[in-house]
Short mmCIF file of C-alpha atoms and ligand atoms in Angstrom, two decimals:
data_model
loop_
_atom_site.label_atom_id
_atom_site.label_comp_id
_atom_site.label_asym_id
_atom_site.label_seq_id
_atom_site.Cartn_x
_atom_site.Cartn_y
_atom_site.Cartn_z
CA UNK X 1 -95.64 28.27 30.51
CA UNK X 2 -98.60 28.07 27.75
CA UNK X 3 -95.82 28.84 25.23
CA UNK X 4 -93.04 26.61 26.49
CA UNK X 5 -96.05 23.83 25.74
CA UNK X 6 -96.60 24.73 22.68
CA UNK X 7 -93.27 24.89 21.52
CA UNK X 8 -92.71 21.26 22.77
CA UNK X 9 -95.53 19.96 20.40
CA UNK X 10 -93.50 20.79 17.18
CA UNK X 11 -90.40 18.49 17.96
CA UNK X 12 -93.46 15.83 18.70
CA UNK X 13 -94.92 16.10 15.44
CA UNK X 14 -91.19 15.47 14.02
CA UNK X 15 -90.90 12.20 15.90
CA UNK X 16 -94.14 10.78 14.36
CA UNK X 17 -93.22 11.88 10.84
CA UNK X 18 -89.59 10.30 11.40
CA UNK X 19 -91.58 7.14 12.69
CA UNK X 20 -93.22 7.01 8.80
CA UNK X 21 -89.78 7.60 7.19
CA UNK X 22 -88.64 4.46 8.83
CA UNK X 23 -91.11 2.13 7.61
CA UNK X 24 -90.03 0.92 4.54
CA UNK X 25 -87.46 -1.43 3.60
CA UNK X 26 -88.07 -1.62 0.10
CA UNK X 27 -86.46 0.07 -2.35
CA UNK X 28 -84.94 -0.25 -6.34
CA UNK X 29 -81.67 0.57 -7.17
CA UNK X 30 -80.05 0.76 -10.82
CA UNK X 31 -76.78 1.45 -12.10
CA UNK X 32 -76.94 2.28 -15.45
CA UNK X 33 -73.04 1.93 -15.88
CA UNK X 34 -73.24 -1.78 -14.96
CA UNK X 35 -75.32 -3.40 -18.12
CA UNK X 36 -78.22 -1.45 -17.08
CA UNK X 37 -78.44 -3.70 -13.80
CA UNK X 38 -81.72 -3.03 -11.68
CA UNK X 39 -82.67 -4.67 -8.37
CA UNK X 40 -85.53 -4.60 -6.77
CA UNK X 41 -85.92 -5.24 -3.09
CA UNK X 42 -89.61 -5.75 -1.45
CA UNK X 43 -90.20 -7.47 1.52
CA UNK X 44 -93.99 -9.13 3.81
CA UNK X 45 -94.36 -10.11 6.67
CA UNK X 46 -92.71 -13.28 5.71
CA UNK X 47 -90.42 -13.15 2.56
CA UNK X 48 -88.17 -11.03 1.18
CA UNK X 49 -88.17 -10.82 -2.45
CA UNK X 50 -85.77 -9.43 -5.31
CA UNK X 51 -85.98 -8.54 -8.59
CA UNK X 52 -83.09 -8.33 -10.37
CA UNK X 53 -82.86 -7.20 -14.37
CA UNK X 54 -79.84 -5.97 -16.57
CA UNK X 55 -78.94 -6.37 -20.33
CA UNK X 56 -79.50 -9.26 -22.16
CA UNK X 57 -75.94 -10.23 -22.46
CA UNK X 58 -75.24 -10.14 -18.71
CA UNK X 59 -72.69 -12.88 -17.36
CA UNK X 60 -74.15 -13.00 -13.94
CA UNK X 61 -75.89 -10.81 -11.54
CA UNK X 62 -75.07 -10.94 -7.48
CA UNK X 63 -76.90 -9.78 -4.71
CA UNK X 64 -75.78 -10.13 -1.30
CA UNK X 65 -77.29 -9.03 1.95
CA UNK X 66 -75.05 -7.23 4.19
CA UNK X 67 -72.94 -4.76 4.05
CA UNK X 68 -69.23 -6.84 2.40
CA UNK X 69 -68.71 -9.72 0.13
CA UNK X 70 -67.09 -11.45 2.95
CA UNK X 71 -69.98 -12.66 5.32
CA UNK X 72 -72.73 -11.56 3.26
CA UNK X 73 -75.71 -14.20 1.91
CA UNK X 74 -74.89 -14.12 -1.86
CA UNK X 75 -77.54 -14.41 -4.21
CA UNK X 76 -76.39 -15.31 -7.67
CA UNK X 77 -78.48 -15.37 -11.10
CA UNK X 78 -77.34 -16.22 -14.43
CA UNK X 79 -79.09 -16.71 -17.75
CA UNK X 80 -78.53 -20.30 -19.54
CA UNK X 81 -77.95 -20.26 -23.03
CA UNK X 82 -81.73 -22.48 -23.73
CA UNK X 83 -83.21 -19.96 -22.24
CA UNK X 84 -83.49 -21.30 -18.54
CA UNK X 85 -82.17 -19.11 -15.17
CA UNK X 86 -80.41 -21.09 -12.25
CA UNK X 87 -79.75 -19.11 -9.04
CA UNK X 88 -77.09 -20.15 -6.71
CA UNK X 89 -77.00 -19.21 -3.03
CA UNK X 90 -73.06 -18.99 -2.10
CA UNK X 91 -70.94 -17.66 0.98
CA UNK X 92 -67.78 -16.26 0.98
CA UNK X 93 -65.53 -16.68 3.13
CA UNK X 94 -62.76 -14.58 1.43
CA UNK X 95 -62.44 -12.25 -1.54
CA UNK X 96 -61.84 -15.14 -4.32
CA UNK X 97 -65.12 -17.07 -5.61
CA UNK X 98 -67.88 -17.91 -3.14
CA UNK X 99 -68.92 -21.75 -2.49
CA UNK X 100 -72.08 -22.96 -3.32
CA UNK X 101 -73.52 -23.64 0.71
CA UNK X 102 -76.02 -26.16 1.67
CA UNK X 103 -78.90 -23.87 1.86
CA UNK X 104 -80.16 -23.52 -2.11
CA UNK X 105 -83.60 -24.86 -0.75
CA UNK X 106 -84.26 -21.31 0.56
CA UNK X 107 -84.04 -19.89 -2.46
CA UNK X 108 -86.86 -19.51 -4.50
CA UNK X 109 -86.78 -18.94 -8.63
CA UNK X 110 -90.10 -17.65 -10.06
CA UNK X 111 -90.62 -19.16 -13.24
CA UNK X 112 -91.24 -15.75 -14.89
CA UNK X 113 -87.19 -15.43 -14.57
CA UNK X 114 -85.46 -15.30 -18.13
CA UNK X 115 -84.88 -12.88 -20.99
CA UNK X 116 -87.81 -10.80 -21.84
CA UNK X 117 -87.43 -9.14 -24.86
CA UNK X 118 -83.50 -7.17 -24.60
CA UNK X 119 -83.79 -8.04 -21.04
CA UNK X 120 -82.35 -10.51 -18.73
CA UNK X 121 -85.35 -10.47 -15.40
CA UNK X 122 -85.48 -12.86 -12.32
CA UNK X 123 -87.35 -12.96 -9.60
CA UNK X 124 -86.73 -14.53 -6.29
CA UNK X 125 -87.65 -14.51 -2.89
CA UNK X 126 -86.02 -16.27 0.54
CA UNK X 127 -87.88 -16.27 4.13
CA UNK X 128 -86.95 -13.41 5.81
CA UNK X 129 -85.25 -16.12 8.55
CA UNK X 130 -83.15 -18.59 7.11
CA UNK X 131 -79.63 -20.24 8.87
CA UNK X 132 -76.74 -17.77 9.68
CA UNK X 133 -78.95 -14.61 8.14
CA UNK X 134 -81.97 -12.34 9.25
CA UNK X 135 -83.48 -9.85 7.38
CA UNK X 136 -85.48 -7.45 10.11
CA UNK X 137 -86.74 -3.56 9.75
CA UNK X 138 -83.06 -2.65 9.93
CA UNK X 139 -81.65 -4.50 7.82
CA UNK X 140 -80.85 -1.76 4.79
CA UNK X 141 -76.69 -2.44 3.18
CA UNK X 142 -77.11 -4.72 0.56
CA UNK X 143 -74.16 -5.23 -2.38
CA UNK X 144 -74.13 -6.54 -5.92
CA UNK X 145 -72.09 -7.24 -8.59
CA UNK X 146 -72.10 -7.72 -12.19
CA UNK X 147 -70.15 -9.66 -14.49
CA UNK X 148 -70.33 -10.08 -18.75
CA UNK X 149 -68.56 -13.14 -18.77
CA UNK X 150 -71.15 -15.90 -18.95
CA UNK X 151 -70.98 -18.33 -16.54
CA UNK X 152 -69.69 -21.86 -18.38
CA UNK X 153 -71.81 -25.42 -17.07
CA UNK X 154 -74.34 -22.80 -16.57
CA UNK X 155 -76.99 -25.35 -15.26
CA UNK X 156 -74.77 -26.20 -12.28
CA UNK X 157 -75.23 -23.49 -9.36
CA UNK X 158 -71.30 -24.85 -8.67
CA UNK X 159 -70.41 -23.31 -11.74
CA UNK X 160 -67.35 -21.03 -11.72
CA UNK X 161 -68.11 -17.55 -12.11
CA UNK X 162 -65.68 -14.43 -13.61
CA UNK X 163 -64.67 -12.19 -11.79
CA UNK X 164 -67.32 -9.18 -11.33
CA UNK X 165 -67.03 -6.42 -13.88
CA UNK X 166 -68.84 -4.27 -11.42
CA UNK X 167 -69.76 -4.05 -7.88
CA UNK X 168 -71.25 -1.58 -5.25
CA UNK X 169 -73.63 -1.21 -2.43
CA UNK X 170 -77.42 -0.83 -2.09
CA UNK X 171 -78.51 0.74 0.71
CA UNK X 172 -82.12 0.51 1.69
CA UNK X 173 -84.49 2.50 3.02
CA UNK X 174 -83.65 5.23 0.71
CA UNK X 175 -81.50 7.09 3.55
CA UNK X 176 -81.92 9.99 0.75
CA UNK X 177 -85.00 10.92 2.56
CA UNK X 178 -83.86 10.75 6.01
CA UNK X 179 -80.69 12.84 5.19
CA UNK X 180 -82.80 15.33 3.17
CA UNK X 181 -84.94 15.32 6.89
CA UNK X 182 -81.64 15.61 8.64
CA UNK X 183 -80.44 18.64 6.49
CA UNK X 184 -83.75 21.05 7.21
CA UNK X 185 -83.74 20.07 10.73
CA UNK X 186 -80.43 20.98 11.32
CA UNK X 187 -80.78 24.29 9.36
CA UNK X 188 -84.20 25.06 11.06
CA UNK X 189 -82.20 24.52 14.23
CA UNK X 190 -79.17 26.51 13.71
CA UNK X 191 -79.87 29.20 11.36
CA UNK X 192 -83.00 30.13 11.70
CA UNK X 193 -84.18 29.58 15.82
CA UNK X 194 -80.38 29.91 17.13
CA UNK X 195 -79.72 33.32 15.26
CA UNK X 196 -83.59 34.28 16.05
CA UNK X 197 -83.18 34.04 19.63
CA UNK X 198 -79.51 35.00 19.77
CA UNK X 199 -80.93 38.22 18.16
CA UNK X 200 -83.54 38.46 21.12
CA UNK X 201 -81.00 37.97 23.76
CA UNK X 202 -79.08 40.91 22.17
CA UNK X 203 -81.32 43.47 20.72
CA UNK X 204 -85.14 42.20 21.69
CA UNK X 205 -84.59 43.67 25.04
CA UNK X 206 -85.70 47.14 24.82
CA UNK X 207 -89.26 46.17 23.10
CA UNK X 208 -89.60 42.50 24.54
CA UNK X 209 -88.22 43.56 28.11
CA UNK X 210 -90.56 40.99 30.18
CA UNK X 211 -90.42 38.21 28.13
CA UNK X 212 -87.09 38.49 25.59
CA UNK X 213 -84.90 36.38 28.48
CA UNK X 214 -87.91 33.80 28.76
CA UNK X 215 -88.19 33.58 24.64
CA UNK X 216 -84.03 33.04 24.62
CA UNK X 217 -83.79 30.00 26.79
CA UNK X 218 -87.31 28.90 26.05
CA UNK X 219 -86.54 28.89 22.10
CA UNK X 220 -82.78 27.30 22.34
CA UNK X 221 -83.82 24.58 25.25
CA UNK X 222 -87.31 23.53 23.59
CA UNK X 223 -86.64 23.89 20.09
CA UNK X 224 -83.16 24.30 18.95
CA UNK X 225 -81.52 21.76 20.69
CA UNK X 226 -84.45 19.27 20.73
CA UNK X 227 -83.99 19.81 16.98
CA UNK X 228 -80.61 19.53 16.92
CA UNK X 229 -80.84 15.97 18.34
CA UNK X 230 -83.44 15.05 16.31
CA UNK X 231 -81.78 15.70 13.05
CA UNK X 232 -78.72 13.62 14.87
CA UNK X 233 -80.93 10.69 15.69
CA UNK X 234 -81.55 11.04 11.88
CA UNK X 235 -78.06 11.54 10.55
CA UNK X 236 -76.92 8.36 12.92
CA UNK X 237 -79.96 5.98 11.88
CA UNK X 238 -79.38 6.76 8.08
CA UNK X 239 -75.44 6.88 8.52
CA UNK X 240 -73.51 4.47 5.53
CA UNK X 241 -70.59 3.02 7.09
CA UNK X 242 -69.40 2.35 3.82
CA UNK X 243 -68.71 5.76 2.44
CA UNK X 244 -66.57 6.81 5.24
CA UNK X 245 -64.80 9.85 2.63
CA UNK X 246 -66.70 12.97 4.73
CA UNK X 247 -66.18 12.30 8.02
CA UNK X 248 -65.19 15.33 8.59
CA UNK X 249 -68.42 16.53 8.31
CA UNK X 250 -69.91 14.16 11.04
CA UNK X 251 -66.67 14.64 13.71
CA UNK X 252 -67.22 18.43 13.16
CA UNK X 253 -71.08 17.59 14.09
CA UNK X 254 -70.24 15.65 16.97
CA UNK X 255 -68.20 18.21 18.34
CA UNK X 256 -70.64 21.25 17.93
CA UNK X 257 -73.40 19.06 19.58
CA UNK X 258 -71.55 18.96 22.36
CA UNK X 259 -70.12 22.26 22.57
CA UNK X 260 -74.10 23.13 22.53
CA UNK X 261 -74.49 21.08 25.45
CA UNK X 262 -71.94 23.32 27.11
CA UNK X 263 -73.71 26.22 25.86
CA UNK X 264 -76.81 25.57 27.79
CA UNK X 265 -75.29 25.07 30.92
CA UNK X 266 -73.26 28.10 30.62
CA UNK X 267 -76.42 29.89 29.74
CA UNK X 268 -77.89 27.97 32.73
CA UNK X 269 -74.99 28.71 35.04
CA UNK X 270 -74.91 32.71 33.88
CA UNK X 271 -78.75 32.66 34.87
CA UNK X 272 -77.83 31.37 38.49
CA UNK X 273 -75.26 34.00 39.26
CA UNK X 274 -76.99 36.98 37.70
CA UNK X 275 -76.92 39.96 39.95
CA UNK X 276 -79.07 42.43 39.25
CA UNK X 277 -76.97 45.12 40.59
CA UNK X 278 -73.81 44.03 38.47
CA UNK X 279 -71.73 46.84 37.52
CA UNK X 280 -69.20 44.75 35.37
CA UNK X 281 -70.27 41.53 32.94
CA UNK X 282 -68.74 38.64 34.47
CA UNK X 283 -66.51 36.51 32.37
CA UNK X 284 -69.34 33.44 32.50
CA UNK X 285 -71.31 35.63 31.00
CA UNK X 286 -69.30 36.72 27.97
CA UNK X 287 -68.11 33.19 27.60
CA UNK X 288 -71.78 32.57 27.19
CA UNK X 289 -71.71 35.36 24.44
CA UNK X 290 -68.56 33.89 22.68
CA UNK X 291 -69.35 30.27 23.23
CA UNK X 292 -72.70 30.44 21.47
CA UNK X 293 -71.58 32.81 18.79
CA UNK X 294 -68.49 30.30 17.59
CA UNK X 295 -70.74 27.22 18.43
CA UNK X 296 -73.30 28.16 15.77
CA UNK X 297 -70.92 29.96 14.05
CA UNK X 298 -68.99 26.38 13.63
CA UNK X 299 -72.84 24.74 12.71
CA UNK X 300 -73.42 27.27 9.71
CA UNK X 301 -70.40 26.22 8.81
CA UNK X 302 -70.58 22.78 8.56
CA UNK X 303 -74.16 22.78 6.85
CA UNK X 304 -71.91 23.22 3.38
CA UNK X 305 -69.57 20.30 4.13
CA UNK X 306 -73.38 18.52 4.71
CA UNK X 307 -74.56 19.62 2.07
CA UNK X 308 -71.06 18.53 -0.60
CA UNK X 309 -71.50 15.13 1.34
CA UNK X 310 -75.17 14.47 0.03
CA UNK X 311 -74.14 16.04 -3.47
CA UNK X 312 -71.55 13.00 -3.70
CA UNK X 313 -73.32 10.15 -2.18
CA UNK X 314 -77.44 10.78 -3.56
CA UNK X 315 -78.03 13.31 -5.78
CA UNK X 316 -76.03 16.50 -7.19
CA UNK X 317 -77.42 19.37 -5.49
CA UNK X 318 -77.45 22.66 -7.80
CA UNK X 319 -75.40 25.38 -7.45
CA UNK X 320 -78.18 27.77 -6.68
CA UNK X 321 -78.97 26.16 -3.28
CA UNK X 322 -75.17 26.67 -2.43
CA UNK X 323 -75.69 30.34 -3.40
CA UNK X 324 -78.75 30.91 -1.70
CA UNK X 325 -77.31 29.05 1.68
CA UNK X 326 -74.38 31.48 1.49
CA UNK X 327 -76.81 34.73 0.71
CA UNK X 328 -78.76 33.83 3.71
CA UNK X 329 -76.11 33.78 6.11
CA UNK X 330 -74.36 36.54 5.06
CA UNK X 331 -77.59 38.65 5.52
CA UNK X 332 -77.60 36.93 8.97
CA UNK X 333 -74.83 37.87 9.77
CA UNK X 334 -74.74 41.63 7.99
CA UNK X 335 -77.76 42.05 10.25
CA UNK X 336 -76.14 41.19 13.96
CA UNK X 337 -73.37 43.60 12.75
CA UNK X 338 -75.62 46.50 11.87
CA UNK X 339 -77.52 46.11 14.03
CA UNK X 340 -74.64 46.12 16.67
CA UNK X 341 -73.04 49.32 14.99
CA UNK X 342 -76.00 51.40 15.08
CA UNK X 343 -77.03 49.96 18.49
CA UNK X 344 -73.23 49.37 20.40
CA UNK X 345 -74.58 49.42 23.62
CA UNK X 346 -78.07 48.11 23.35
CA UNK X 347 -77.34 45.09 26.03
CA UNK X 348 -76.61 48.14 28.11
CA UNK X 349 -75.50 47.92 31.72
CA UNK X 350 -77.06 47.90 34.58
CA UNK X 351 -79.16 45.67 33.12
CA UNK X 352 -82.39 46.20 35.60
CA UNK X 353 -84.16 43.04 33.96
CA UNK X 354 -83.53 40.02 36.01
CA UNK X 355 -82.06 37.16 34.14
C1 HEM N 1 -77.98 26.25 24.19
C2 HEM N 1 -78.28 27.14 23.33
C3 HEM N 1 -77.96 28.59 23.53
C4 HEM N 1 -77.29 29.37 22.64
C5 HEM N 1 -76.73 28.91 21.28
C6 HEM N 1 -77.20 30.69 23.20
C7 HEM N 1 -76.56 31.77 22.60
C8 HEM N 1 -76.44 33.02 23.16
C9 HEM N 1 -75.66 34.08 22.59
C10 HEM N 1 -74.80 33.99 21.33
C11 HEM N 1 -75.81 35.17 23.40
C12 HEM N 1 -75.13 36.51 23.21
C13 HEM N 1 -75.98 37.45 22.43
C14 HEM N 1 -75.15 38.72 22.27
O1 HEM N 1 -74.41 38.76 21.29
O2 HEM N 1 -75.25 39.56 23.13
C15 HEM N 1 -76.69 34.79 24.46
C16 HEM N 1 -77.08 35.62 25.51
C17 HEM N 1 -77.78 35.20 26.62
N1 HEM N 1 -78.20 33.93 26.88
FE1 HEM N 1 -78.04 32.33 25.68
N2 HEM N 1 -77.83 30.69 24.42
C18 HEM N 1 -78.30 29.43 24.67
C19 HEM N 1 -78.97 29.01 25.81
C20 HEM N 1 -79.24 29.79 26.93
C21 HEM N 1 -79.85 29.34 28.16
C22 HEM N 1 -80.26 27.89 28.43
C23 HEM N 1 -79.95 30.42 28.97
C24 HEM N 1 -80.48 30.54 30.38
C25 HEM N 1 -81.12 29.64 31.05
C26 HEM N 1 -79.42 31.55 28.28
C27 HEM N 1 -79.37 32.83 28.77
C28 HEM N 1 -78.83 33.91 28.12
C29 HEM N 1 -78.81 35.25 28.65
C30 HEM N 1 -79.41 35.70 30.00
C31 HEM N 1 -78.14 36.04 27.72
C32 HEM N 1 -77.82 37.51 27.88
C33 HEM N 1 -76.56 37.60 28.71
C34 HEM N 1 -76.23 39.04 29.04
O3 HEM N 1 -75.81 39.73 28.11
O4 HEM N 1 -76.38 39.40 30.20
N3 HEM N 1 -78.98 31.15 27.04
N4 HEM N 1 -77.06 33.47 24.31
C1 NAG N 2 -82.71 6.47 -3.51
O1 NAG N 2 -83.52 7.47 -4.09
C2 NAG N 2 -82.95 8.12 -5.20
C3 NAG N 2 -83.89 9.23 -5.65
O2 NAG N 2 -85.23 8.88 -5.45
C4 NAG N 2 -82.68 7.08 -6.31
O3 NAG N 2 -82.06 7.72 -7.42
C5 NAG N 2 -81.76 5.99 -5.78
O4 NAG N 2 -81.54 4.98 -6.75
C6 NAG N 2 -82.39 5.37 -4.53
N1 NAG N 2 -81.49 4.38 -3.96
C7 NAG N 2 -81.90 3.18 -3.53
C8 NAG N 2 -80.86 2.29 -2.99
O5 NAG N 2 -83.06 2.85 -3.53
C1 NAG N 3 -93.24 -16.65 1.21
O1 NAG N 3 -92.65 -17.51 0.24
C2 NAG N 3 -93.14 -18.86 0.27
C3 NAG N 3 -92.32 -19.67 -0.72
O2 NAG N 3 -92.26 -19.03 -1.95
C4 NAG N 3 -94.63 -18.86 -0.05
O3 NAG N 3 -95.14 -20.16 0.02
C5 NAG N 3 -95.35 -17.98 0.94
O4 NAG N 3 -96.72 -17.87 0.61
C6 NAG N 3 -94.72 -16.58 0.96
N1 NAG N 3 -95.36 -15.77 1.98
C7 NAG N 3 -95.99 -14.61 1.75
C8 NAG N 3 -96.56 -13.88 2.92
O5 NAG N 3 -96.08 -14.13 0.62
#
């Protein structure tokens, strides 16, 4: 059992490096399509503060926490004509212009805020409790909007504003890294330990024949599915509700997480019933063979459809890593079908080994 402890420690280690990922809710965002508009997001233990910059000829810059217009705590900056910045702290209640609220007193404009140079820069901060909004560790969808229209009665924060020119969402606590996290863990899991002690199972019996059953259901209960659910705890943490376009990539998941779940207790159940003395292989057995094969099988292939989803919502992954992905599993596979032609029989039967 020395081993089984030892390969318990690795998913441990995971946990506390996951526990570092989630620490910060800071983050800066830019969109160079939208006058070059950059926001900032830092928060203490008691504020939390944004900076927000874009082009000098900016109409108005929005920042909202939450994750719609509709709901969210609006932020709004503009730049005055002599030079001054007012902020405006609205709520809307539906798509059409926001209202001023009763709450600009929690808004605070650091005097810093104006144009610098081609740049239009301000700096604000709010308690991270104020009436009707909360900003905690978890708190990570933010949106904005940007308008070139300038904002007329510009000293007023009632002023009428355009309609933005842009708009989009900022999500915090750049889920880039936990997805990045998310994607090893899950390929660790299911094409490198699965296949590994698939390949035990089926052809490590003959030079690992005391310990190649032990290594099998050691290596898929204590690593790959620990893994697995890891990398899920991951994927659901750093999840965007508002990019909904690759779902199937995450029903797909679902699905093969709990078709692992089956796995194991097929693999448990097969264990159970094994007679030594069989002189057929029951039909648990081969759905245990079949099962697993599809299940990871159906994994492999949804690490692509993973892997097209970061491409369009972070950053564009190159071609190469496609290439190699594919190349890898295709020698994974070549191998188990060698290996099974020159071999055909290598599970042989009886099978003297209990298991
Ligand atoms: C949950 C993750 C698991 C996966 C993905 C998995 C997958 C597989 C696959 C694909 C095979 C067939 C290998 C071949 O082509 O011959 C296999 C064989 C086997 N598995 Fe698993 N397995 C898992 C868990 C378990 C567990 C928990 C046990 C037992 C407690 C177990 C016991 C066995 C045994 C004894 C065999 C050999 C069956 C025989 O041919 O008599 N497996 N496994
Ligand atoms: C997340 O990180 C990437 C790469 O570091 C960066 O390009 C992107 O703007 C970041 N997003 C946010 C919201 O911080
Ligand atoms: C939070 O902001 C308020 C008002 O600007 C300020 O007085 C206070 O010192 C800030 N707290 C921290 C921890 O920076």
């Amino acid at each position: 059992m020395k081993n089984t402890r030892l390969l318990t420690i690795k998913p441990l280690c995971l946990i506390v490096i996951l526990f570092f990922l989630l620490q910060d809710v800071s983050g800066r965002f830019c969109n160079p399509d939208a006058l070059n508009v950059c926001v900032d997001i830092t928060t203490d233990s008691e504020n939390i503060s944004f900076s927000v910059e874009a082009s000098a000829d900016v109409g108005w810059v929005g920042v909202g926490i939450g994750d719609s217009m509709v709901g969210a705590y609006l932020m709004i900056v503009w730049p005055n004509s002599d030079g001054s910045v007012t902020i405006s702290q609205r709520k809307a209640t539906t798509h059409d212009l926001p209202n001023p609220t009763n709450q600009q007193a929690d808004l605070s404009l650091s005097s810093s805020s104006g144009i610098q140079g081609n740049k239009f820069v301000a700096t604000f901060t709010r308690p991270l409790h104020v009436q009707g909004s909360t900003v905690s560790a978890s708190t990570k969808n933010f949106i904005y909007a940007v308008s070139d229209q300038k904002v007329p009665e510009s000293r007023y924060d009632t002023s009428t504003l355009q309609q933005h020119l842009y708009r989009g969402y900022i999500t915090l606590g750049n889920n880039t890294k936990l997805m990045t996290a998310h994607g090893i863990i899950m390929f660790l899991a299911w094409a490198v330990i699965a296949p590994t002690a698939v390949f035990i199972a089926r052809f490590g019996r003959q030079k690992l024949p005391k310990s190649w059953f032990h290594l099998h259901w050691s290596m898929q209960t204590f690593l790959t599915i620990p893994l697995v659910i890891i990398a899920f705890v991951l994927a659901y943490i750093g999840r965007n509700k508002k990019f909904d376009s690759g779902v199937a990539h995450q029903l797909f998941g679902v699905i093969i997480i709990i078709a692992l779940g089956i796995q194991w207790s097929i693999g448990i159940i097969h264990h159970k019933l094994f007679d030594p003395k069989r002189k057929y292989i029951p039909w648990w057995t081969k759905l245990h063979w079949w099962w697993g094969r599809i299940v990871i099988t159906a994994a492999l292939v949804n690490i692509p459809l993973g892997l097209h989803r970061y491409s369009s919502l972070f950053s564009k992954l190159p071609l190469g890593l496609f290439i190699a992905y594919y190349v890898y599993i295709a020698m994974v596979y070549l191998a188990f079908f060698v290996s099974t032609w020159r071999k055909p029989n290598y599970r042989g039967l009886p099978t003297a080994d209990r298991h």
